[in-house]
């Protein structure tokens, strides 16, 4: 079965790992958000792609949820001595990832090709596709003015209130042929439990992605990143509220209405099922909190299983 998963760096990445752990023959492609990408120390940093590389490659620092386990900070300290900004922590091994990616891009390779080569080198069998190879940056209009994504997320610790989201490059950026093919040829398309505004939103705003999803004959399922009214990590719940949505799984379901045929709610939110179904989607309540590998695999298995269950429309057969 071909599964194409749209993912950001934490929730979506954990679910990608769950699919990778399945015994069933699943051919997984992850379409990754690149709106978080930025330049640091003259290098191209792709935080969500790195989270996928490190998680699927077994390198991630599980406690922190980012970076490489056991990494050291010699280069970071030296760069700070040279006056470089220190608010975005880069471990020594992590720095090698940014150097390698930047080298490949400078030599004229696409981000798609650079990512594929690096994934292969790390022994990763899952296909990781940047949502676009073109320059594309998420920016946030906040009560402190317009901020680049990492300025908001890391330097300002997601404290400013977000009033609008802008995708710089959205006029010109296009999905790669590989992304369009992964969407068109999938048996199942999953929108991972990632932030709908700054992880999934940027993917859906790459011109042509949404239309490709709507045209795909695949079953389409979204998993809520909001559990019992709260984001498990990050600002998704506060963004829902500040951008005029209901800060709940139902608020997320409303954002995906018309795009998916099935919406996975956490079991804690089972009482919202009838309101989700009123949006024209089949609601499925199940445990969605992925603490360890077992939870990840179990959620992926349940999602595959749901595909064969009867549903409300052809968007999720
Ligand atoms: P980011 O790039 O690190 O912000 O990554 P994502 O957007 O993929 O992840 C952040 C979102 O994932 C937050 O809204 C979390 O609530 C959600 N999330 C993280 N872990 C889990 C989980 O185990 N289960 C569910 N349902 N959501 C999760």
mmCIF file of C-alpha atoms and ligand atoms in Angstrom:
data_model
loop_
_atom_site.group_PDB
_atom_site.id
_atom_site.type_symbol
_atom_site.label_atom_id
_atom_site.label_comp_id
_atom_site.label_asym_id
_atom_site.label_seq_id
_atom_site.Cartn_x
_atom_site.Cartn_y
_atom_site.Cartn_z
ATOM 1 C CA UNK A 1 0.000 0.000 0.000
ATOM 2 C CA UNK A 2 1.282 3.444 -0.915
ATOM 3 C CA UNK A 3 0.873 5.968 1.878
ATOM 4 C CA UNK A 4 1.651 9.656 1.396
ATOM 5 C CA UNK A 5 1.882 11.622 4.639
ATOM 6 C CA UNK A 6 1.951 15.416 4.974
ATOM 7 C CA UNK A 7 4.082 16.294 7.979
ATOM 8 C CA UNK A 8 5.801 18.939 10.061
ATOM 9 C CA UNK A 9 8.631 18.293 12.465
ATOM 10 C CA UNK A 10 7.103 16.758 15.592
ATOM 11 C CA UNK A 11 3.620 15.205 15.485
ATOM 12 C CA UNK A 12 3.722 14.385 11.779
ATOM 13 C CA UNK A 13 7.239 13.024 12.097
ATOM 14 C CA UNK A 14 6.273 10.704 14.952
ATOM 15 C CA UNK A 15 3.448 9.325 12.818
ATOM 16 C CA UNK A 16 5.860 8.876 9.882
ATOM 17 C CA UNK A 17 7.971 6.786 12.235
ATOM 18 C CA UNK A 18 4.857 4.775 13.144
ATOM 19 C CA UNK A 19 4.236 3.934 9.479
ATOM 20 C CA UNK A 20 7.904 3.046 9.031
ATOM 21 C CA UNK A 21 7.622 0.616 11.971
ATOM 22 C CA UNK A 22 4.619 -1.246 10.510
ATOM 23 C CA UNK A 23 5.130 -4.865 9.543
ATOM 24 C CA UNK A 24 2.551 -4.484 6.763
ATOM 25 C CA UNK A 25 4.044 -3.688 3.363
ATOM 26 C CA UNK A 26 3.602 0.086 3.357
ATOM 27 C CA UNK A 27 5.524 2.217 0.905
ATOM 28 C CA UNK A 28 5.737 5.538 2.731
ATOM 29 C CA UNK A 29 6.387 8.941 1.199
ATOM 30 C CA UNK A 30 6.488 11.970 3.464
ATOM 31 C CA UNK A 31 5.796 15.401 2.008
ATOM 32 C CA UNK A 32 7.649 17.690 4.401
ATOM 33 C CA UNK A 33 7.073 21.311 5.290
ATOM 34 C CA UNK A 34 9.873 23.634 4.162
ATOM 35 C CA UNK A 35 8.269 26.900 5.312
ATOM 36 C CA UNK A 36 10.472 26.692 8.445
ATOM 37 C CA UNK A 37 13.684 26.658 6.394
ATOM 38 C CA UNK A 38 16.153 29.473 6.934
ATOM 39 C CA UNK A 39 19.772 30.480 6.553
ATOM 40 C CA UNK A 40 22.051 30.218 9.579
ATOM 41 C CA UNK A 41 25.833 30.713 9.642
ATOM 42 C CA UNK A 42 25.651 30.847 5.843
ATOM 43 C CA UNK A 43 24.023 27.416 5.703
ATOM 44 C CA UNK A 44 20.598 26.177 4.593
ATOM 45 C CA UNK A 45 18.751 24.718 7.587
ATOM 46 C CA UNK A 46 15.589 22.614 7.020
ATOM 47 C CA UNK A 47 14.309 21.867 10.534
ATOM 48 C CA UNK A 48 11.363 19.653 9.560
ATOM 49 C CA UNK A 49 13.391 17.604 7.070
ATOM 50 C CA UNK A 50 16.089 17.237 9.732
ATOM 51 C CA UNK A 51 13.509 16.004 12.261
ATOM 52 C CA UNK A 52 12.462 13.366 9.716
ATOM 53 C CA UNK A 53 16.064 12.391 8.889
ATOM 54 C CA UNK A 54 17.029 12.106 12.550
ATOM 55 C CA UNK A 55 13.838 10.321 13.641
ATOM 56 C CA UNK A 56 13.723 7.828 10.771
ATOM 57 C CA UNK A 57 17.500 7.389 10.933
ATOM 58 C CA UNK A 58 17.330 6.571 14.666
ATOM 59 C CA UNK A 59 19.493 9.570 15.612
ATOM 60 C CA UNK A 60 16.984 11.940 17.200
ATOM 61 C CA UNK A 61 17.376 13.176 20.755
ATOM 62 C CA UNK A 62 14.041 11.761 21.953
ATOM 63 C CA UNK A 63 14.015 13.761 25.200
ATOM 64 C CA UNK A 64 14.340 17.128 23.476
ATOM 65 C CA UNK A 65 12.428 16.092 20.357
ATOM 66 C CA UNK A 66 15.030 17.714 18.068
ATOM 67 C CA UNK A 67 18.699 17.462 17.251
ATOM 68 C CA UNK A 68 20.992 14.458 17.458
ATOM 69 C CA UNK A 69 21.285 12.322 20.574
ATOM 70 C CA UNK A 70 24.583 12.896 22.417
ATOM 71 C CA UNK A 71 25.568 15.811 20.185
ATOM 72 C CA UNK A 72 28.163 18.310 21.432
ATOM 73 C CA UNK A 73 28.315 22.081 21.066
ATOM 74 C CA UNK A 74 31.941 22.989 20.302
ATOM 75 C CA UNK A 75 31.177 24.581 16.933
ATOM 76 C CA UNK A 76 28.183 26.409 18.400
ATOM 77 C CA UNK A 77 30.345 27.937 21.162
ATOM 78 C CA UNK A 78 33.031 28.924 18.648
ATOM 79 C CA UNK A 79 30.491 30.507 16.304
ATOM 80 C CA UNK A 80 29.163 32.536 19.230
ATOM 81 C CA UNK A 81 32.718 33.739 19.958
ATOM 82 C CA UNK A 82 32.829 34.964 16.382
ATOM 83 C CA UNK A 83 29.697 36.968 17.108
ATOM 84 C CA UNK A 84 27.215 34.723 15.360
ATOM 85 C CA UNK A 85 23.709 34.570 16.878
ATOM 86 C CA UNK A 86 23.347 31.737 19.397
ATOM 87 C CA UNK A 87 19.573 31.508 19.812
ATOM 88 C CA UNK A 88 19.232 28.564 17.415
ATOM 89 C CA UNK A 89 21.231 25.703 18.910
ATOM 90 C CA UNK A 90 23.215 23.703 16.383
ATOM 91 C CA UNK A 91 25.058 20.625 17.624
ATOM 92 C CA UNK A 92 28.335 19.564 16.006
ATOM 93 C CA UNK A 93 26.854 16.541 14.191
ATOM 94 C CA UNK A 94 23.745 18.571 13.347
ATOM 95 C CA UNK A 95 26.025 21.212 11.802
ATOM 96 C CA UNK A 96 27.380 18.531 9.472
ATOM 97 C CA UNK A 97 23.840 17.992 8.147
ATOM 98 C CA UNK A 98 23.509 21.694 7.348
ATOM 99 C CA UNK A 99 26.970 21.788 5.744
ATOM 100 C CA UNK A 100 26.223 18.741 3.604
ATOM 101 C CA UNK A 101 22.816 20.000 2.474
ATOM 102 C CA UNK A 102 24.233 23.448 1.673
ATOM 103 C CA UNK A 103 27.114 21.939 -0.294
ATOM 104 C CA UNK A 104 24.728 19.912 -2.427
ATOM 105 C CA UNK A 105 22.477 22.928 -3.043
ATOM 106 C CA UNK A 106 25.484 25.097 -3.940
ATOM 107 C CA UNK A 107 26.586 22.450 -6.447
ATOM 108 C CA UNK A 108 23.227 22.821 -8.158
ATOM 109 C CA UNK A 109 21.270 19.899 -6.740
ATOM 110 C CA UNK A 110 17.650 20.416 -5.773
ATOM 111 C CA UNK A 111 16.562 20.158 -2.136
ATOM 112 C CA UNK A 112 14.672 17.008 -3.191
ATOM 113 C CA UNK A 113 17.854 15.377 -4.523
ATOM 114 C CA UNK A 114 19.962 16.548 -1.581
ATOM 115 C CA UNK A 115 17.400 15.135 0.869
ATOM 116 C CA UNK A 116 17.182 11.808 -0.981
ATOM 117 C CA UNK A 117 20.957 11.377 -0.995
ATOM 118 C CA UNK A 118 21.241 12.224 2.692
ATOM 119 C CA UNK A 119 18.358 9.913 3.638
ATOM 120 C CA UNK A 120 19.989 7.059 1.736
ATOM 121 C CA UNK A 121 23.299 7.719 3.489
ATOM 122 C CA UNK A 122 21.502 7.432 6.840
ATOM 123 C CA UNK A 123 19.928 4.124 5.815
ATOM 124 C CA UNK A 124 16.391 5.519 5.600
ATOM 125 C CA UNK A 125 14.001 3.610 3.336
ATOM 126 C CA UNK A 126 11.170 6.156 3.558
ATOM 127 C CA UNK A 127 10.979 8.733 0.759
ATOM 128 C CA UNK A 128 11.203 12.261 2.206
ATOM 129 C CA UNK A 129 10.072 14.935 -0.246
ATOM 130 C CA UNK A 130 10.351 18.667 0.424
ATOM 131 C CA UNK A 131 6.979 20.203 -0.449
ATOM 132 C CA UNK A 132 8.774 22.501 -2.903
ATOM 133 C CA UNK A 133 12.334 22.997 -4.174
ATOM 134 C CA UNK A 134 11.689 26.691 -4.611
ATOM 135 C CA UNK A 135 12.346 29.397 -2.055
ATOM 136 C CA UNK A 136 9.371 29.401 0.307
ATOM 137 C CA UNK A 137 9.248 30.903 3.790
ATOM 138 C CA UNK A 138 6.551 31.095 6.453
ATOM 139 C CA UNK A 139 6.304 34.511 8.100
ATOM 140 C CA UNK A 140 4.066 35.576 10.925
ATOM 141 C CA UNK A 141 2.352 38.886 11.499
ATOM 142 C CA UNK A 142 2.341 39.288 15.260
ATOM 143 C CA UNK A 143 1.755 41.926 17.902
ATOM 144 C CA UNK A 144 5.536 42.535 17.590
ATOM 145 C CA UNK A 145 5.356 43.003 13.806
ATOM 146 C CA UNK A 146 6.298 40.573 11.034
ATOM 147 C CA UNK A 147 8.647 37.792 12.137
ATOM 148 C CA UNK A 148 10.461 35.108 10.182
ATOM 149 C CA UNK A 149 9.254 31.694 11.305
ATOM 150 C CA UNK A 150 12.336 30.775 13.369
ATOM 151 C CA UNK A 151 12.474 34.240 14.941
ATOM 152 C CA UNK A 152 8.950 33.638 16.201
ATOM 153 C CA UNK A 153 9.333 29.965 17.067
ATOM 154 C CA UNK A 154 12.801 29.742 18.574
ATOM 155 C CA UNK A 155 14.139 33.238 19.296
ATOM 156 C CA UNK A 156 10.837 34.589 20.676
ATOM 157 C CA UNK A 157 9.657 31.210 22.104
ATOM 158 C CA UNK A 158 6.256 31.495 20.318
ATOM 159 C CA UNK A 159 5.295 34.260 22.747
ATOM 160 C CA UNK A 160 4.009 36.957 20.342
ATOM 161 C CA UNK A 161 0.366 36.604 19.396
ATOM 162 C CA UNK A 162 -0.048 35.545 15.771
ATOM 163 C CA UNK A 163 -2.533 37.638 13.792
ATOM 164 C CA UNK A 164 -1.846 36.447 10.252
ATOM 165 C CA UNK A 165 0.387 34.033 8.374
ATOM 166 C CA UNK A 166 2.166 34.885 5.157
ATOM 167 C CA UNK A 167 3.894 32.422 2.825
ATOM 168 C CA UNK A 168 6.711 34.292 1.128
ATOM 169 C CA UNK A 169 7.298 32.737 -2.290
ATOM 170 C CA UNK A 170 3.764 31.358 -2.614
ATOM 171 C CA UNK A 171 3.320 33.237 -5.907
ATOM 172 C CA UNK A 172 6.181 31.433 -7.581
ATOM 173 C CA UNK A 173 6.886 28.225 -5.648
ATOM 174 C CA UNK A 174 5.699 24.987 -7.240
ATOM 175 C CA UNK A 175 5.568 21.434 -5.935
ATOM 176 C CA UNK A 176 8.163 19.099 -7.404
ATOM 177 C CA UNK A 177 7.070 16.456 -9.902
ATOM 178 C CA UNK A 178 7.841 13.865 -7.206
ATOM 179 C CA UNK A 179 5.361 15.478 -4.786
ATOM 180 C CA UNK A 180 2.599 15.557 -7.384
ATOM 181 C CA UNK A 181 3.312 11.945 -8.301
ATOM 182 C CA UNK A 182 3.305 10.853 -4.652
ATOM 183 C CA UNK A 183 -0.117 12.446 -4.218
ATOM 184 C CA UNK A 184 -1.597 11.135 -7.480
ATOM 185 C CA UNK A 185 -0.382 7.553 -7.002
ATOM 186 C CA UNK A 186 -1.138 7.134 -3.283
ATOM 187 C CA UNK A 187 -3.640 4.608 -1.950
ATOM 188 C CA UNK A 188 -3.919 6.598 1.258
ATOM 189 C CA UNK A 189 -3.132 10.237 1.974
ATOM 190 C CA UNK A 190 -2.680 11.212 5.616
ATOM 191 C CA UNK A 191 -2.501 14.730 6.982
ATOM 192 C CA UNK A 192 -0.362 14.142 10.070
ATOM 193 C CA UNK A 193 -1.056 15.546 13.554
ATOM 194 C CA UNK A 194 0.999 18.646 12.843
ATOM 195 C CA UNK A 195 0.307 22.323 13.362
ATOM 196 C CA UNK A 196 -2.403 23.136 10.752
ATOM 197 C CA UNK A 197 -1.192 26.751 10.331
ATOM 198 C CA UNK A 198 2.592 26.525 10.180
ATOM 199 C CA UNK A 199 3.291 22.879 9.281
ATOM 200 C CA UNK A 200 0.401 21.646 7.101
ATOM 201 C CA UNK A 201 -0.772 25.120 5.975
ATOM 202 C CA UNK A 202 2.501 25.904 4.174
ATOM 203 C CA UNK A 203 2.354 22.570 2.304
ATOM 204 C CA UNK A 204 -1.260 23.155 1.247
ATOM 205 C CA UNK A 205 -0.386 26.689 0.096
ATOM 206 C CA UNK A 206 2.256 25.548 -2.393
ATOM 207 C CA UNK A 207 0.358 26.239 -5.566
ATOM 208 C CA UNK A 208 -1.008 23.008 -7.041
ATOM 209 C CA UNK A 209 -0.780 20.829 -3.914
ATOM 210 C CA UNK A 210 -4.339 21.323 -2.765
ATOM 211 C CA UNK A 211 -5.737 20.705 -6.244
ATOM 212 C CA UNK A 212 -3.601 17.558 -6.550
ATOM 213 C CA UNK A 213 -4.964 16.295 -3.226
ATOM 214 C CA UNK A 214 -8.537 17.001 -4.292
ATOM 215 C CA UNK A 215 -7.975 15.222 -7.607
ATOM 216 C CA UNK A 216 -6.345 12.153 -6.060
ATOM 217 C CA UNK A 217 -8.475 9.003 -5.967
ATOM 218 C CA UNK A 218 -6.799 8.024 -2.670
ATOM 219 C CA UNK A 219 -8.619 7.840 0.645
ATOM 220 C CA UNK A 220 -7.788 10.962 2.657
ATOM 221 C CA UNK A 221 -7.518 11.109 6.432
ATOM 222 C CA UNK A 222 -6.403 13.866 8.822
ATOM 223 C CA UNK A 223 -5.233 13.284 12.393
ATOM 224 C CA UNK A 224 -5.905 15.963 14.994
ATOM 225 C CA UNK A 225 -2.853 17.593 16.597
ATOM 226 C CA UNK A 226 -5.146 19.003 19.285
ATOM 227 C CA UNK A 227 -6.056 16.692 22.142
ATOM 228 C CA UNK A 228 -8.620 17.785 24.754
ATOM 229 C CA UNK A 229 -8.331 21.396 23.595
ATOM 230 C CA UNK A 230 -4.550 21.518 23.932
ATOM 231 C CA UNK A 231 -1.562 21.201 21.638
ATOM 232 C CA UNK A 232 0.785 18.539 22.978
ATOM 233 C CA UNK A 233 3.668 20.785 22.012
ATOM 234 C CA UNK A 234 3.960 24.242 20.478
ATOM 235 C CA UNK A 235 1.472 27.011 19.792
ATOM 236 C CA UNK A 236 -1.234 25.309 17.665
ATOM 237 C CA UNK A 237 -3.949 25.794 20.301
ATOM 238 C CA UNK A 238 -3.078 29.464 20.821
ATOM 239 C CA UNK A 239 -2.907 30.025 17.055
ATOM 240 C CA UNK A 240 -6.375 28.535 16.603
ATOM 241 C CA UNK A 241 -7.719 31.052 19.107
ATOM 242 C CA UNK A 242 -5.783 34.106 17.888
ATOM 243 C CA UNK A 243 -6.662 33.390 14.246
ATOM 244 C CA UNK A 244 -10.385 33.145 14.988
ATOM 245 C CA UNK A 245 -10.891 29.370 15.138
ATOM 246 C CA UNK A 246 -12.245 27.204 17.900
ATOM 247 C CA UNK A 247 -9.233 25.953 19.887
ATOM 248 C CA UNK A 248 -10.208 22.295 19.722
ATOM 249 C CA UNK A 249 -10.011 19.260 17.460
ATOM 250 C CA UNK A 250 -13.303 20.462 15.954
ATOM 251 C CA UNK A 251 -11.626 23.754 14.995
ATOM 252 C CA UNK A 252 -8.951 21.751 13.147
ATOM 253 C CA UNK A 253 -11.594 19.525 11.504
ATOM 254 C CA UNK A 254 -13.318 22.649 10.151
ATOM 255 C CA UNK A 255 -10.024 23.692 8.517
ATOM 256 C CA UNK A 256 -9.797 20.356 6.691
ATOM 257 C CA UNK A 257 -13.493 20.024 5.779
ATOM 258 C CA UNK A 258 -13.810 19.254 2.070
ATOM 259 C CA UNK A 259 -10.196 18.079 1.871
ATOM 260 C CA UNK A 260 -10.432 14.796 3.783
ATOM 261 C CA UNK A 261 -13.178 12.241 4.143
ATOM 262 C CA UNK A 262 -12.161 11.025 7.563
ATOM 263 C CA UNK A 263 -10.949 12.859 10.654
ATOM 264 C CA UNK A 264 -9.162 11.098 13.478
ATOM 265 C CA UNK A 265 -9.913 12.526 16.904
ATOM 266 C CA UNK A 266 -8.158 11.533 20.055
ATOM 267 C CA UNK A 267 -10.241 9.250 22.263
ATOM 268 C CA UNK A 268 -10.377 12.130 24.775
ATOM 269 C CA UNK A 269 -12.349 14.104 22.181
ATOM 270 C CA UNK A 270 -14.821 11.346 21.227
ATOM 271 C CA UNK A 271 -17.685 13.633 22.277
ATOM 272 C CA UNK A 272 -16.880 15.924 19.320
ATOM 273 C CA UNK A 273 -17.483 13.126 16.796
ATOM 274 C CA UNK A 274 -21.041 14.095 15.868
ATOM 275 C CA UNK A 275 -20.044 17.737 15.245
ATOM 276 C CA UNK A 276 -17.145 16.558 13.065
ATOM 277 C CA UNK A 277 -19.498 14.296 11.120
ATOM 278 C CA UNK A 278 -21.837 17.261 10.570
ATOM 279 C CA UNK A 279 -18.961 18.744 8.503
ATOM 280 C CA UNK A 280 -19.322 15.845 6.060
ATOM 281 C CA UNK A 281 -16.460 13.696 7.342
ATOM 282 C CA UNK A 282 -16.388 10.347 9.063
ATOM 283 C CA UNK A 283 -15.051 10.826 12.598
ATOM 284 C CA UNK A 284 -12.900 8.116 14.171
ATOM 285 C CA UNK A 285 -11.905 8.391 17.829
ATOM 286 C CA UNK A 286 -8.788 6.504 18.927
ATOM 287 C CA UNK A 287 -5.675 6.946 21.072
ATOM 288 C CA UNK A 288 -3.471 9.432 19.192
ATOM 289 C CA UNK A 289 -0.886 10.431 21.795
ATOM 290 C CA UNK A 290 2.413 8.910 20.625
ATOM 291 C CA UNK A 291 4.737 8.529 23.597
ATOM 292 C CA UNK A 292 6.878 5.655 22.393
ATOM 293 C CA UNK A 293 7.435 3.460 19.361
ATOM 294 C CA UNK A 294 4.501 1.182 20.303
ATOM 295 C CA UNK A 295 2.028 4.104 20.285
ATOM 296 C CA UNK A 296 3.373 5.317 16.958
ATOM 297 C CA UNK A 297 3.068 1.932 15.301
ATOM 298 C CA UNK A 298 -0.394 1.349 16.801
ATOM 299 C CA UNK A 299 -1.727 4.676 15.491
ATOM 300 C CA UNK A 300 -0.350 4.011 12.000
ATOM 301 C CA UNK A 301 -1.900 0.523 12.048
ATOM 302 C CA UNK A 302 -5.294 1.890 13.154
ATOM 303 C CA UNK A 303 -5.220 4.465 10.350
ATOM 304 C CA UNK A 304 -4.512 1.783 7.743
ATOM 305 C CA UNK A 305 -7.315 -0.291 9.251
ATOM 306 C CA UNK A 306 -9.757 2.646 9.123
ATOM 307 C CA UNK A 307 -9.233 2.875 5.387
ATOM 308 C CA UNK A 308 -11.076 -0.368 4.871
ATOM 309 C CA UNK A 309 -13.953 0.668 7.170
ATOM 310 C CA UNK A 310 -17.102 2.160 5.609
ATOM 311 C CA UNK A 311 -17.091 5.943 5.465
ATOM 312 C CA UNK A 312 -19.235 8.830 4.399
ATOM 313 C CA UNK A 313 -17.887 9.695 0.994
ATOM 314 C CA UNK A 314 -15.442 8.785 -1.709
ATOM 315 C CA UNK A 315 -12.722 11.022 -0.264
ATOM 316 C CA UNK A 316 -12.117 8.239 2.212
ATOM 317 C CA UNK A 317 -12.969 4.880 0.773
HETATM 318 P P1 LIG B 1 6.825 21.262 14.493
HETATM 319 O O1 LIG B 1 7.420 21.518 13.156
HETATM 320 O O2 LIG B 1 7.806 20.744 15.509
HETATM 321 O O3 LIG B 1 5.937 22.335 15.018
HETATM 322 O O4 LIG B 1 5.949 19.960 14.234
HETATM 323 P P2 LIG B 1 4.455 19.585 13.996
HETATM 324 O O5 LIG B 1 3.640 20.691 13.483
HETATM 325 O O6 LIG B 1 4.494 18.291 13.235
HETATM 326 O O7 LIG B 1 4.050 19.211 15.464
HETATM 327 C C1 LIG B 1 3.418 20.062 16.369
HETATM 328 C C2 LIG B 1 2.018 19.591 16.610
HETATM 329 O O8 LIG B 1 2.031 18.177 16.796
HETATM 330 C C3 LIG B 1 1.393 20.167 17.850
HETATM 331 O O9 LIG B 1 0.178 20.785 17.495
HETATM 332 C C4 LIG B 1 1.158 18.965 18.751
HETATM 333 O O10 LIG B 1 -0.043 19.065 19.497
HETATM 334 C C5 LIG B 1 1.107 17.825 17.793
HETATM 335 N N1 LIG B 1 1.563 16.578 18.360
HETATM 336 C C6 LIG B 1 2.799 16.317 18.827
HETATM 337 N N2 LIG B 1 2.864 15.058 19.274
HETATM 338 C C7 LIG B 1 1.632 14.493 19.070
HETATM 339 C C8 LIG B 1 1.072 13.209 19.345
HETATM 340 O O11 LIG B 1 1.723 12.306 19.868
HETATM 341 N N3 LIG B 1 -0.244 13.012 19.007
HETATM 342 C C9 LIG B 1 -1.010 13.998 18.439
HETATM 343 N N4 LIG B 1 -2.284 13.735 18.139
HETATM 344 N N5 LIG B 1 -0.496 15.228 18.170
HETATM 345 C C10 LIG B 1 0.802 15.470 18.483
#
